PDB file of C-alpha atoms and ligand atoms in Angstrom:
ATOM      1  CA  UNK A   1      29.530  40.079  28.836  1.00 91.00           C
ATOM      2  CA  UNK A   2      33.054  40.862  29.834  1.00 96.00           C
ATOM      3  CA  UNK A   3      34.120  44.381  29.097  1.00 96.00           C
ATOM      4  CA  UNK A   4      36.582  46.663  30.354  1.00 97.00           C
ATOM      5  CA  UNK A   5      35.734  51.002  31.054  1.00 96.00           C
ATOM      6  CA  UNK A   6      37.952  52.711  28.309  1.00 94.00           C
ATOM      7  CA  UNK A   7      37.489  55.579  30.696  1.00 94.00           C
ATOM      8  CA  UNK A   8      38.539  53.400  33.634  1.00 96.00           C
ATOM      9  CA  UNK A   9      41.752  52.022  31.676  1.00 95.00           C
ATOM     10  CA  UNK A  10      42.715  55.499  31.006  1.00 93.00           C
ATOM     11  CA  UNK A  11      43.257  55.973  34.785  1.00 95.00           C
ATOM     12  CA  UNK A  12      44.464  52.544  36.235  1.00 97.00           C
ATOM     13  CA  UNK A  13      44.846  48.948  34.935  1.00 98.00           C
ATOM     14  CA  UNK A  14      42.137  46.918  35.738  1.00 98.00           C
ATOM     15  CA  UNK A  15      41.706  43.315  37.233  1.00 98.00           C
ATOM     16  CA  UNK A  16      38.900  41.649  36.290  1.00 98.00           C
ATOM     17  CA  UNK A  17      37.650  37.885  37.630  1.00 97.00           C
ATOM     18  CA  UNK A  18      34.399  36.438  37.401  1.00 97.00           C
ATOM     19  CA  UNK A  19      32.201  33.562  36.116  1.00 97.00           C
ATOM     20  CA  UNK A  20      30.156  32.910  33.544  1.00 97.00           C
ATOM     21  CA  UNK A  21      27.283  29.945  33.201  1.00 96.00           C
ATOM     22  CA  UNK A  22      28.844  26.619  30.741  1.00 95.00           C
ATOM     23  CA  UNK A  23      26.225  28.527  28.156  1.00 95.00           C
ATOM     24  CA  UNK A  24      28.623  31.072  28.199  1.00 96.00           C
ATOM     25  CA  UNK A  25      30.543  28.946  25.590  1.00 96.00           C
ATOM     26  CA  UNK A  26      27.695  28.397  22.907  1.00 96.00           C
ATOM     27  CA  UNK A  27      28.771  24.621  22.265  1.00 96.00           C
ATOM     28  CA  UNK A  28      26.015  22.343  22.663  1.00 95.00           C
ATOM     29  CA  UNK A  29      26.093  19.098  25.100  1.00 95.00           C
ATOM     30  CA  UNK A  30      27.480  15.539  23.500  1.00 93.00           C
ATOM     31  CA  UNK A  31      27.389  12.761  24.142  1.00 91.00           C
ATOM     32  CA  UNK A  32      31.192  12.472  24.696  1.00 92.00           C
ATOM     33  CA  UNK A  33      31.435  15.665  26.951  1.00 95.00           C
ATOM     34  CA  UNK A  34      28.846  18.159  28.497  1.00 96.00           C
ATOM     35  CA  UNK A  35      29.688  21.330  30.163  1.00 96.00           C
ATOM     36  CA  UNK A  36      28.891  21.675  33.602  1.00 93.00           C
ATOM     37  CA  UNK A  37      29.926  24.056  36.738  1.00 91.00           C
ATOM     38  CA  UNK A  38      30.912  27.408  35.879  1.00 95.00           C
ATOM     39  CA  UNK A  39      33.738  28.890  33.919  1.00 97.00           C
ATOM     40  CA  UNK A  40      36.091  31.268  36.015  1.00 98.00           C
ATOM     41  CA  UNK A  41      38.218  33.584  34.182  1.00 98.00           C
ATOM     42  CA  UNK A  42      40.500  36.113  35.505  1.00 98.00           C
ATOM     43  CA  UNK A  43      42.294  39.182  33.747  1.00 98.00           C
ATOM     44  CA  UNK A  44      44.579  42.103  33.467  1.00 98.00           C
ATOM     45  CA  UNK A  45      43.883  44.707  31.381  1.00 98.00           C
ATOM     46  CA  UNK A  46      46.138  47.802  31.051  1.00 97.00           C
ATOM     47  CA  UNK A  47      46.665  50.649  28.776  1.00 94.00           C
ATOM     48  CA  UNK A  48      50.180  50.458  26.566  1.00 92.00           C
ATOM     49  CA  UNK A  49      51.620  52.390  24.318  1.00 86.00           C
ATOM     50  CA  UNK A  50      49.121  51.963  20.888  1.00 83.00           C
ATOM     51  CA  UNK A  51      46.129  50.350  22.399  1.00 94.00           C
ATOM     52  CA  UNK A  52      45.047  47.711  25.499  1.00 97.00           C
ATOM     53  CA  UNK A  53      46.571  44.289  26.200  1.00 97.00           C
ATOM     54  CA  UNK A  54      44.627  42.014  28.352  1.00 98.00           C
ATOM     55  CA  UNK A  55      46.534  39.160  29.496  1.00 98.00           C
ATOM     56  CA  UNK A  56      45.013  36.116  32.240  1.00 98.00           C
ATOM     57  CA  UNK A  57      42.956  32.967  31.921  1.00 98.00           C
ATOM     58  CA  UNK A  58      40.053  31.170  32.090  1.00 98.00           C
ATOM     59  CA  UNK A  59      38.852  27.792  32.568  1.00 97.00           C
ATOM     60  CA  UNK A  60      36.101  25.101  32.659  1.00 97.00           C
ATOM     61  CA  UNK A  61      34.565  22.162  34.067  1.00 96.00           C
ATOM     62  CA  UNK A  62      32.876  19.410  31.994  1.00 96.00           C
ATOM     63  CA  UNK A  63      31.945  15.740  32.408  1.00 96.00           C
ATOM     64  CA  UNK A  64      33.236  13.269  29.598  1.00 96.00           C
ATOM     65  CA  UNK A  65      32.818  10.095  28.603  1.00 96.00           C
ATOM     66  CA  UNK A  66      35.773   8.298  28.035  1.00 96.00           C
ATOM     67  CA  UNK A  67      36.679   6.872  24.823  1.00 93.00           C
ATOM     68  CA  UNK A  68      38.390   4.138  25.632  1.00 94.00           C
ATOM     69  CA  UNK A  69      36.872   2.675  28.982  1.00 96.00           C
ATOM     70  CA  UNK A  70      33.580   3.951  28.387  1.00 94.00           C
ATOM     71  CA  UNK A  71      33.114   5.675  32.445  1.00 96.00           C
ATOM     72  CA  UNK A  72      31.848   8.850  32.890  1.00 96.00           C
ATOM     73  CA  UNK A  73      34.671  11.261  34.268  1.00 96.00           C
ATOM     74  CA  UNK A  74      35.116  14.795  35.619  1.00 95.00           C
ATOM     75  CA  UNK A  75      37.598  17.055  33.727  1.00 94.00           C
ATOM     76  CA  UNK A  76      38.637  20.562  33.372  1.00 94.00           C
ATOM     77  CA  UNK A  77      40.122  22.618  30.418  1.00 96.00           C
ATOM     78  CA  UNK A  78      41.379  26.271  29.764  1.00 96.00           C
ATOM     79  CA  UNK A  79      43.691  28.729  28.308  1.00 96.00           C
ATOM     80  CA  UNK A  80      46.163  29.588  31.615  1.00 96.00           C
ATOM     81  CA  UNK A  81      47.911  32.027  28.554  1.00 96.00           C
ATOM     82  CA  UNK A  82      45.519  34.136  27.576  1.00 97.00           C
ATOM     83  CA  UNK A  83      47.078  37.226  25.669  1.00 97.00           C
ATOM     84  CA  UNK A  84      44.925  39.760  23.698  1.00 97.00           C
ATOM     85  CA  UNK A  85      45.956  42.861  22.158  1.00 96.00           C
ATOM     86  CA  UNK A  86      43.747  45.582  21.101  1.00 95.00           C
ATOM     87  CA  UNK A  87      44.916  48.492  18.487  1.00 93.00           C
ATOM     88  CA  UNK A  88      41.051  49.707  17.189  1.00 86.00           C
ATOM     89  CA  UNK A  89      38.714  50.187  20.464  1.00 83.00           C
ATOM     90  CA  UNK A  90      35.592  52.225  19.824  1.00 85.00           C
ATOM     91  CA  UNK A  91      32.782  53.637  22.667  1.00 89.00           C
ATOM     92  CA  UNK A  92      33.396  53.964  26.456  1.00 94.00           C
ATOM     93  CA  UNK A  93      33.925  49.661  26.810  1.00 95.00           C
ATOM     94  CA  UNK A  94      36.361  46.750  25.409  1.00 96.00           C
ATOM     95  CA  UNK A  95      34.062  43.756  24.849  1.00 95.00           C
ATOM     96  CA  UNK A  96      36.343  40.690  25.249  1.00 97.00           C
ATOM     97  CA  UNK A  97      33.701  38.652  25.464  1.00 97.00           C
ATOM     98  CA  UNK A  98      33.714  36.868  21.965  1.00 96.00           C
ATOM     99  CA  UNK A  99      37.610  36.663  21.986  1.00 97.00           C
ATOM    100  CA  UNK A 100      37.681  34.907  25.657  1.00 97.00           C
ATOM    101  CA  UNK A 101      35.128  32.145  24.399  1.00 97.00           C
ATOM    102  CA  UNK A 102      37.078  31.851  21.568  1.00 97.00           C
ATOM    103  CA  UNK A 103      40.562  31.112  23.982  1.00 96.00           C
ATOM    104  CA  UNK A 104      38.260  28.539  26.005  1.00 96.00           C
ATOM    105  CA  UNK A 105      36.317  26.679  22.878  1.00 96.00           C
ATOM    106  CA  UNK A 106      40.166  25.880  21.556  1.00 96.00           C
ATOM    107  CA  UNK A 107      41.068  24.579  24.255  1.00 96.00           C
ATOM    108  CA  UNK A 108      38.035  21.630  24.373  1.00 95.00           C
ATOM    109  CA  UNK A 109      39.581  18.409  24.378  1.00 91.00           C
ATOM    110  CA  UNK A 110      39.079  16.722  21.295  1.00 87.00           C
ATOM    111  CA  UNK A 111      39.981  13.324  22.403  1.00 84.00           C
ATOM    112  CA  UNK A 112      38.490  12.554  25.601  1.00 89.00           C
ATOM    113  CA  UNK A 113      40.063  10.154  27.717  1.00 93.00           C
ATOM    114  CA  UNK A 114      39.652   9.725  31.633  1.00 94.00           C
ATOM    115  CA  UNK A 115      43.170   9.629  32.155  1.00 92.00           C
ATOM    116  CA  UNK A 116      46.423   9.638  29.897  1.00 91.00           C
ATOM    117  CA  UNK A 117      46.983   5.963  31.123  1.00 94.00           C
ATOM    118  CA  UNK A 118      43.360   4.955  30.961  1.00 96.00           C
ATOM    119  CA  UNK A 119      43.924   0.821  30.165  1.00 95.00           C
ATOM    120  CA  UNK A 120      40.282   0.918  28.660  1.00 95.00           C
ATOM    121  CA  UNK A 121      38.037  -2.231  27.921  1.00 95.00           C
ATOM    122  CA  UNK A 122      39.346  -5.573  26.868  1.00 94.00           C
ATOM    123  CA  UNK A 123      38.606  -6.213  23.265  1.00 89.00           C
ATOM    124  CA  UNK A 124      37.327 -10.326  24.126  1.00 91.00           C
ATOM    125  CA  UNK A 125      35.592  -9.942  26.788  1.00 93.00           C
ATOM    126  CA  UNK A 126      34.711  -6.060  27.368  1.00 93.00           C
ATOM    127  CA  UNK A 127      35.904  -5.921  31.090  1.00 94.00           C
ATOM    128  CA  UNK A 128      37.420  -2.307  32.216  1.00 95.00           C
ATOM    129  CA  UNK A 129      40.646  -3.326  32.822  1.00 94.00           C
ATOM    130  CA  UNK A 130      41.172  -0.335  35.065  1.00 95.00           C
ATOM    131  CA  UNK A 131      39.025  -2.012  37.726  1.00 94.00           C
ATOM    132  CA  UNK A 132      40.468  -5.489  37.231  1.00 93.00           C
ATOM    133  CA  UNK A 133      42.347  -8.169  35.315  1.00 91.00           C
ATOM    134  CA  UNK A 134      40.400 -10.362  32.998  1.00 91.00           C
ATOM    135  CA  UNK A 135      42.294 -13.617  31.785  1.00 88.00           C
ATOM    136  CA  UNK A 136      42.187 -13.382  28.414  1.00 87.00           C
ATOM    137  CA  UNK A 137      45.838 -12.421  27.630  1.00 65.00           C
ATOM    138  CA  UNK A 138      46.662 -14.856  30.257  1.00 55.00           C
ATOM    139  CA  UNK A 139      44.773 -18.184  28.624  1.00 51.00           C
ATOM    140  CA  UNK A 140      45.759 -16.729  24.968  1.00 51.00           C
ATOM    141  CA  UNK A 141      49.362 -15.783  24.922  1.00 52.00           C
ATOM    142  CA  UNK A 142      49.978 -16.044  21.805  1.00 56.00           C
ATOM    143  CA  UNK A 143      46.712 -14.080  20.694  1.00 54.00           C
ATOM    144  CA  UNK A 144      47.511 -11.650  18.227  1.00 60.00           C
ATOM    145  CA  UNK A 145      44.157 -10.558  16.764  1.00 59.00           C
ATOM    146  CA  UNK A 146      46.161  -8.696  13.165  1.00 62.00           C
ATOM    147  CA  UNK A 147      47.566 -12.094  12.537  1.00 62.00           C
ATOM    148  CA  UNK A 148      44.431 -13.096  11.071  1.00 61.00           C
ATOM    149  CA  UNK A 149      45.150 -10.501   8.565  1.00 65.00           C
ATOM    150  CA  UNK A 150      48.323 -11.733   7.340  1.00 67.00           C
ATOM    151  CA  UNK A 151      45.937 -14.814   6.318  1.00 65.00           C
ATOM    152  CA  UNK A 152      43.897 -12.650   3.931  1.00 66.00           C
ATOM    153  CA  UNK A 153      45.240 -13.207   0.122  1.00 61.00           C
ATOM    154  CA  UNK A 154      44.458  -9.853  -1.467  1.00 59.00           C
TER     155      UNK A 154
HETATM  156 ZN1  LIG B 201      39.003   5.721  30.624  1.00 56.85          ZN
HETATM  157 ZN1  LIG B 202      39.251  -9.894  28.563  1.00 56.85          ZN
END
């Protein structure tokens, strides 16, 4: 739960920072990326004319699997620009806690790749050509696996 005192706010702005277990988010393990270590937020909440803003961010670690190479890999994501802004507040706290895992779960990579310039795995011979060459553009220059389609008569 992450809430701020109403009573609190009334007085002073308030800086909040914590953690929260990767269960904190609610999305189940894949096989393409699990959740692990703990998410870290930190916030500023303050009292403005017609209700709260809270403005900071938050962020996670997870382990992926890469879609093109096929290695495991360690990754982080998060919102560094989280802005909220409250006009209705009932009771003596501000729950943000639904609205920060929202700002976090948008910001799970969708496409998860080890690295932007991840080379990935031949398509002959399967090597991971981020670890080393294989010779299969070298013995087939002219190999141009789409040709074949140009062969097809529709
Ligand atoms: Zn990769
Ligand atoms: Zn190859």
């Amino acid at each position: 739960m992450i809430t701020f005192s109403i009573d609190k706010l009334k007085k002073e702005d308030i800086y909040l920072e914590g953690e929260a277990p990767p269960s904190f988010l609610e999305v189940p393990d894949s096989e393409m990326i699990a959740f692990k270590g703990n998410i870290h937020y930190k916030l500023h909440a303050a009292l403005i004319s017609g209700g709260i803003l809270v403005k900071g961010s938050a962020s996670a670690g997870y382990e992926g699997l890469c879609g093109r190479c096929l290695e495991k890999f360690r990754g982080e994501f998060g919102n560094p620009d989280i802005c909220l802004f409250f006009d209705k507040f009932e009771g003596a706290e501000l729950d943000v806690t639904e609205d920060i895992r929202t700002a976090l779960v948008l910001e799970i990579p969708m496409n998860c790749i080890c690295r932007e310039d991840c080379r990935g795995l031949c398509h002959q011979c399967g090597t991971n050509l981020n670890k080393t060459k294989c010779n299969c553009q070298e013995t087939a220059p002219g190999y141009k696996p789409w040709d074949k389609l140009n062969d097809l008569k529709l």
